[in-house]
Amino acid sequence: MKSFRTEVLPEISSRKISAESNLFFIGSCFAENIGNKLIDRKFNLCMNPSGIIYNPISISNCLNNLLLNRHYSQSDLISKNNMWFSLEHHSRFNDISAEKCLWKINSEIVAASEMLLKSDFIFVTLGTAIVYHHIKVDKIVANCHKLPSNDFKRKFLTVDEIVQSFEKTLMLLHKKNPNAKLIFTISPVRHWSEGAEDNQLSKSILFVAIQKLIEKSDKYTYFPAYELLIDDLRDYRFYKSDMLHPNEQAIDYIWTKFREKYFDATAKELCDEIEVLISASNHKPFWPESEEHRRFLRKNSAFVKKVKEKFPFADMSDFEKNFE
């Protein structure tokens, strides 16, 4: 019998992520779906130091700022409704105090700049080619922060604009971190508020731009997250109730494909052993004071120690606390 689906089979990467690899994820909320999987499994990872960003220009600008270790000042902020914020950052950096807002932003820059310069793999997830240009400030923003719509001009980026922006950024990146491998992905989340036709056009622009970049260097590759959800799974049962975002089952499927493509033996071993501990941590005992539960704690405490000896760079403090 023929298969009743079209399965996407990503080509196995020749360059592998090891248990000790330094990883950097930037881009849309889908970048965080995979990034959080890696963080939970104790990989060394920096994720979205400016918060979730969807468009290529803002992602490129963020990388530039990190590579140049550019810090923000109060003149870079906007104040509205007793709140300070940056048009280049997610709302999680917002604060009623300009000083605290800047501290949040610049603290992330310090840590992320250091991580970017030593990252082995950099994953860039593009979400949309539709951007909003703040008229008064005269720049494309990463986040509109619910400012009035007439403060902005909406436009589609061209393929050339995306390619030229990233070319400059990646030239600087490889000058400072020549061994970094850069992997592009396109978020499978549809930007439905932009309209069905405009969303499709937006994604198409991103595909062409990424292809043009990949053709320029063997250091750039592509991971088919978009195709895995849209073409492989291809069913609304793999979406959350909004019918736009992938649900946990879909994320787990794409995560499995990600593992198969990029992980070496040490990464798979770390991942498998941490997943055992995650499962044990989620166990809810009927009788916490019972001898059976105490044996369960001792067994897993010993396993934590074993994993820690094998992977001394992994922070196991949360598991150690769970099984005290």
Coordinates of C-alpha atoms in Angstrom, one line a residue:
M1 CA 0.0 0.0 0.0
K2 CA 1.2 3.5 -0.8
S3 CA 1.7 6.0 2.0
F4 CA -1.1 8.4 2.7
R5 CA 1.2 11.3 3.2
T6 CA 4.2 13.1 1.7
E7 CA 7.0 12.8 4.2
V8 CA 9.7 15.4 4.3
L9 CA 13.1 13.8 5.0
P10 CA 15.8 16.4 5.8
E11 CA 19.2 15.5 4.5
I12 CA 21.6 14.5 7.4
S13 CA 24.0 17.3 8.1
S14 CA 27.7 16.6 7.6
R15 CA 28.5 19.0 10.5
K16 CA 27.0 17.8 13.7
I17 CA 25.9 19.4 17.0
S18 CA 27.7 17.8 19.9
A19 CA 26.7 17.8 23.6
E20 CA 29.3 20.6 24.1
S21 CA 28.4 22.8 21.0
N22 CA 27.6 26.4 21.6
L23 CA 24.2 27.3 19.9
F24 CA 22.6 30.6 19.1
F25 CA 18.9 30.9 18.1
I26 CA 17.3 34.1 16.8
G27 CA 14.0 35.0 15.1
S28 CA 10.3 34.2 15.4
C29 CA 8.4 32.3 18.1
F30 CA 9.2 29.1 16.3
A31 CA 12.9 29.6 17.0
E32 CA 11.9 29.4 20.7
N33 CA 9.9 26.2 20.2
I34 CA 13.1 24.4 19.2
G35 CA 15.4 26.5 21.4
N36 CA 13.4 25.7 24.5
K37 CA 13.7 22.0 23.8
L38 CA 17.5 22.4 23.7
I39 CA 17.6 24.5 26.9
D40 CA 15.5 21.9 28.7
R41 CA 18.0 19.2 27.6
K42 CA 20.9 21.2 29.0
F43 CA 22.5 22.4 25.8
N44 CA 24.5 25.6 25.9
L45 CA 22.3 28.0 24.1
C46 CA 21.5 31.7 23.7
M47 CA 18.1 32.5 22.4
N48 CA 16.5 35.7 21.2
P49 CA 18.5 38.3 23.2
S50 CA 16.1 41.0 21.8
G51 CA 13.1 38.9 22.3
I52 CA 11.0 37.4 19.5
I53 CA 11.7 39.1 16.1
Y54 CA 9.9 38.3 12.9
N55 CA 11.4 40.3 10.0
P56 CA 14.8 39.8 8.4
I57 CA 15.9 43.5 8.7
S58 CA 15.3 43.6 12.5
I59 CA 17.1 40.2 12.9
S60 CA 20.0 41.4 10.9
N61 CA 20.2 44.6 13.0
C62 CA 20.1 42.7 16.2
L63 CA 23.0 40.5 15.0
N64 CA 24.9 43.6 14.0
N65 CA 24.4 45.2 17.4
L66 CA 25.7 42.0 19.1
L67 CA 28.7 41.7 16.8
L68 CA 29.6 45.4 17.5
N69 CA 28.7 45.1 21.2
R70 CA 26.6 48.2 20.8
H71 CA 24.9 49.3 24.0
Y72 CA 21.7 51.3 24.1
S73 CA 21.1 54.7 25.8
Q74 CA 18.0 56.5 26.8
S75 CA 17.9 58.3 23.4
D76 CA 17.2 54.9 21.9
L77 CA 14.0 54.5 23.9
I78 CA 10.5 55.7 23.6
S79 CA 8.2 56.7 26.4
K80 CA 4.4 56.2 26.2
N81 CA 1.7 55.6 28.8
N82 CA 4.3 55.7 31.6
M83 CA 6.3 52.9 30.0
W84 CA 9.8 52.9 28.4
F85 CA 10.5 50.6 25.5
S86 CA 12.7 50.1 22.4
L87 CA 11.3 49.7 18.9
E88 CA 14.0 47.1 18.3
H89 CA 13.0 44.9 21.3
H90 CA 10.2 42.7 22.5
S91 CA 7.8 44.0 25.2
R92 CA 9.5 41.8 27.8
F93 CA 12.1 44.5 28.1
N94 CA 9.6 47.3 28.8
D95 CA 9.7 49.0 32.1
I96 CA 8.3 52.0 33.9
S97 CA 11.9 53.0 34.6
A98 CA 14.1 54.0 31.7
E99 CA 17.2 52.8 33.7
K100 CA 15.7 49.4 34.3
C101 CA 14.6 49.0 30.7
L102 CA 18.2 49.8 29.6
W103 CA 19.7 47.5 32.1
K104 CA 17.6 44.6 30.8
I105 CA 18.5 45.4 27.2
N106 CA 22.3 46.0 27.8
S107 CA 22.6 43.0 30.1
E108 CA 21.3 40.7 27.4
I109 CA 23.7 42.3 24.9
V110 CA 26.8 41.6 27.1
A111 CA 25.9 37.9 27.4
A112 CA 24.6 37.4 23.9
S113 CA 27.6 39.1 22.2
E114 CA 30.0 36.8 24.0
M115 CA 27.9 33.8 23.0
L116 CA 27.5 34.8 19.4
L117 CA 31.3 35.1 18.9
K118 CA 31.9 31.5 20.1
S119 CA 28.7 29.8 18.7
D120 CA 29.3 26.8 16.5
F121 CA 25.8 26.9 15.0
I122 CA 23.6 29.9 14.5
F123 CA 19.9 29.3 13.7
V124 CA 18.0 32.2 12.1
T125 CA 14.2 31.8 11.8
L126 CA 12.5 34.3 9.5
G127 CA 8.8 34.9 10.0
T128 CA 7.6 37.6 7.6
A129 CA 8.8 39.9 4.8
I130 CA 6.2 42.5 5.8
V131 CA 7.7 45.3 7.9
Y132 CA 6.6 48.4 9.6
H133 CA 8.6 51.6 9.1
H134 CA 8.3 54.1 12.0
I135 CA 7.8 57.4 10.1
K136 CA 9.2 59.8 12.8
V137 CA 12.1 57.6 13.9
D138 CA 12.7 56.6 10.2
K139 CA 13.5 53.0 10.7
I140 CA 12.0 49.5 10.4
V141 CA 10.9 48.3 13.8
A142 CA 11.0 44.8 15.4
N143 CA 7.9 45.6 17.5
C144 CA 5.2 48.2 17.1
H145 CA 4.3 48.1 20.9
K146 CA 0.7 48.9 20.1
L147 CA 1.5 52.5 18.9
P148 CA -1.0 54.1 16.6
S149 CA -1.0 52.6 13.1
N150 CA -0.6 56.0 11.5
D151 CA 2.9 56.2 13.1
F152 CA 4.0 53.5 10.7
K153 CA 4.2 52.7 7.0
R154 CA 3.7 49.1 6.1
K155 CA 5.7 47.6 3.2
F156 CA 7.0 44.3 1.7
L157 CA 10.7 43.9 1.8
T158 CA 12.2 42.9 -1.6
V159 CA 14.4 39.9 -2.0
D160 CA 17.4 42.2 -2.7
E161 CA 16.8 44.2 0.5
I162 CA 16.9 41.0 2.6
V163 CA 20.0 39.6 0.8
Q164 CA 21.9 42.8 1.0
S165 CA 21.1 43.3 4.7
F166 CA 22.2 39.8 5.6
E167 CA 25.3 39.9 3.4
K168 CA 26.7 42.8 5.4
T169 CA 25.9 41.1 8.7
L170 CA 27.2 37.7 7.7
M171 CA 30.5 39.2 6.4
L172 CA 31.0 40.8 9.8
L173 CA 29.9 37.6 11.6
H174 CA 32.4 35.4 9.7
K175 CA 35.2 37.9 10.3
K176 CA 34.6 37.6 14.0
N177 CA 33.5 34.0 14.2
P178 CA 34.9 32.3 11.0
N179 CA 33.9 28.7 12.1
A180 CA 30.2 29.4 12.7
K181 CA 27.7 27.5 10.7
L182 CA 24.5 29.4 9.9
I183 CA 21.2 27.6 9.4
F184 CA 18.2 29.5 8.0
T185 CA 14.6 28.4 8.7
I186 CA 11.2 29.8 7.8
S187 CA 8.6 29.9 10.5
P188 CA 5.6 27.7 9.6
V189 CA 3.4 30.1 11.6
R190 CA 1.2 32.0 9.2
H191 CA 0.8 35.7 9.8
W192 CA -3.0 35.6 9.2
S193 CA -3.6 39.2 10.4
E194 CA -1.7 40.3 7.3
G195 CA -4.2 38.5 5.1
A196 CA -4.0 35.1 3.4
E197 CA -2.6 36.4 0.1
D198 CA -0.1 38.7 1.7
N199 CA 1.1 36.0 4.1
Q200 CA 1.8 33.7 1.1
L201 CA 3.6 36.4 -0.8
S202 CA 5.6 37.2 2.3
K203 CA 6.8 33.6 2.8
S204 CA 7.6 33.3 -0.9
I205 CA 9.9 36.4 -0.6
L206 CA 11.7 34.8 2.3
F207 CA 12.2 31.5 0.5
V208 CA 13.8 33.2 -2.5
A209 CA 16.0 35.4 -0.3
I210 CA 17.3 32.5 1.7
Q211 CA 18.0 30.5 -1.5
K212 CA 20.1 33.4 -2.9
L213 CA 22.1 33.6 0.4
I214 CA 22.7 29.9 0.4
E215 CA 24.0 30.0 -3.1
K216 CA 26.7 32.5 -2.0
S217 CA 28.3 30.3 0.7
D218 CA 28.6 26.7 1.8
K219 CA 28.5 28.0 5.3
Y220 CA 24.8 28.7 5.0
T221 CA 22.2 25.9 4.9
Y222 CA 18.4 25.5 5.4
F223 CA 16.3 23.4 7.8
P224 CA 12.8 22.7 6.4
A225 CA 10.6 23.5 9.5
Y226 CA 8.0 25.2 7.3
E227 CA 7.7 22.1 5.0
L228 CA 7.6 19.7 7.9
L229 CA 4.4 21.3 9.2
I230 CA 2.8 22.6 6.0
D231 CA 3.6 19.8 3.6
D232 CA 4.4 16.7 5.8
L233 CA 1.9 17.0 8.7
R234 CA -0.5 19.0 6.7
D235 CA -3.5 18.7 9.0
Y236 CA -5.2 21.1 11.4
R237 CA -5.0 18.5 14.2
F238 CA -1.4 19.5 14.5
Y239 CA -2.3 23.1 15.3
K240 CA -3.3 24.9 18.4
S241 CA -6.9 26.2 18.7
D242 CA -6.0 29.4 16.8
M243 CA -5.3 27.2 13.8
L244 CA -2.0 29.1 13.2
H245 CA 0.6 27.9 15.7
P246 CA 1.9 24.3 15.8
N247 CA 0.8 22.3 18.8
E248 CA 3.0 20.2 21.0
Q249 CA 2.6 17.1 18.9
A250 CA 3.8 19.0 15.8
I251 CA 6.7 20.7 17.6
D252 CA 7.8 17.2 18.9
Y253 CA 7.7 15.9 15.4
I254 CA 9.8 18.7 14.0
W255 CA 12.1 18.3 17.0
T256 CA 12.6 14.7 16.1
K257 CA 13.6 15.6 12.6
F258 CA 15.9 18.3 13.9
R259 CA 17.7 15.7 16.1
E260 CA 18.0 13.2 13.3
K261 CA 19.6 15.9 11.0
Y262 CA 22.0 17.6 13.4
F263 CA 22.8 15.6 16.5
D264 CA 26.0 13.5 16.9
A265 CA 26.2 10.5 19.3
T266 CA 27.1 12.7 22.3
A267 CA 24.2 15.1 21.7
K268 CA 21.7 12.2 21.4
E269 CA 23.1 10.6 24.6
L270 CA 22.8 13.8 26.6
C271 CA 19.3 14.4 25.2
D272 CA 18.1 10.8 25.9
E273 CA 19.4 10.9 29.5
I274 CA 18.0 14.3 30.3
E275 CA 14.6 13.2 28.9
V276 CA 14.6 10.3 31.4
L277 CA 15.2 12.9 34.2
I278 CA 12.5 15.2 32.9
S279 CA 10.0 12.3 32.9
A280 CA 11.0 11.3 36.4
S281 CA 10.7 15.0 37.6
N282 CA 7.1 15.0 36.3
H283 CA 6.3 12.0 38.4
K284 CA 3.7 12.8 41.1
P285 CA 3.9 10.3 44.0
F286 CA 0.7 9.1 45.8
W287 CA 2.6 8.8 49.1
P288 CA 5.6 11.2 49.2
E289 CA 6.6 9.8 52.6
S290 CA 6.6 6.2 51.6
E291 CA 9.7 4.1 51.4
E292 CA 8.9 3.4 47.7
H293 CA 9.2 7.1 46.9
R294 CA 12.4 7.5 48.9
R295 CA 13.9 4.7 46.8
F296 CA 12.7 6.5 43.7
L297 CA 14.5 9.7 44.8
R298 CA 17.7 7.8 45.7
K299 CA 17.7 6.0 42.3
N300 CA 17.2 9.2 40.3
S301 CA 19.7 11.2 42.5
A302 CA 22.3 8.6 41.7
F303 CA 21.4 8.8 38.0
V304 CA 21.7 12.7 38.1
K305 CA 25.2 12.2 39.6
K306 CA 26.1 9.8 36.8
V307 CA 24.9 12.1 34.1
K308 CA 26.7 15.0 35.7
E309 CA 30.0 13.1 35.7
K310 CA 29.5 12.2 32.1
F311 CA 28.5 15.8 31.0
P312 CA 30.2 18.1 33.6
F313 CA 29.4 21.2 31.6
A314 CA 25.6 20.6 32.0
D315 CA 23.9 22.5 34.8
M316 CA 22.1 19.7 36.7
S317 CA 21.1 21.8 39.8
D318 CA 17.4 21.7 39.1
F319 CA 17.4 17.9 38.9
E320 CA 19.6 17.7 42.0
K321 CA 17.0 19.7 43.8
N322 CA 14.1 17.6 42.4
F323 CA 15.5 14.4 43.8
E324 CA 16.9 15.6 47.2

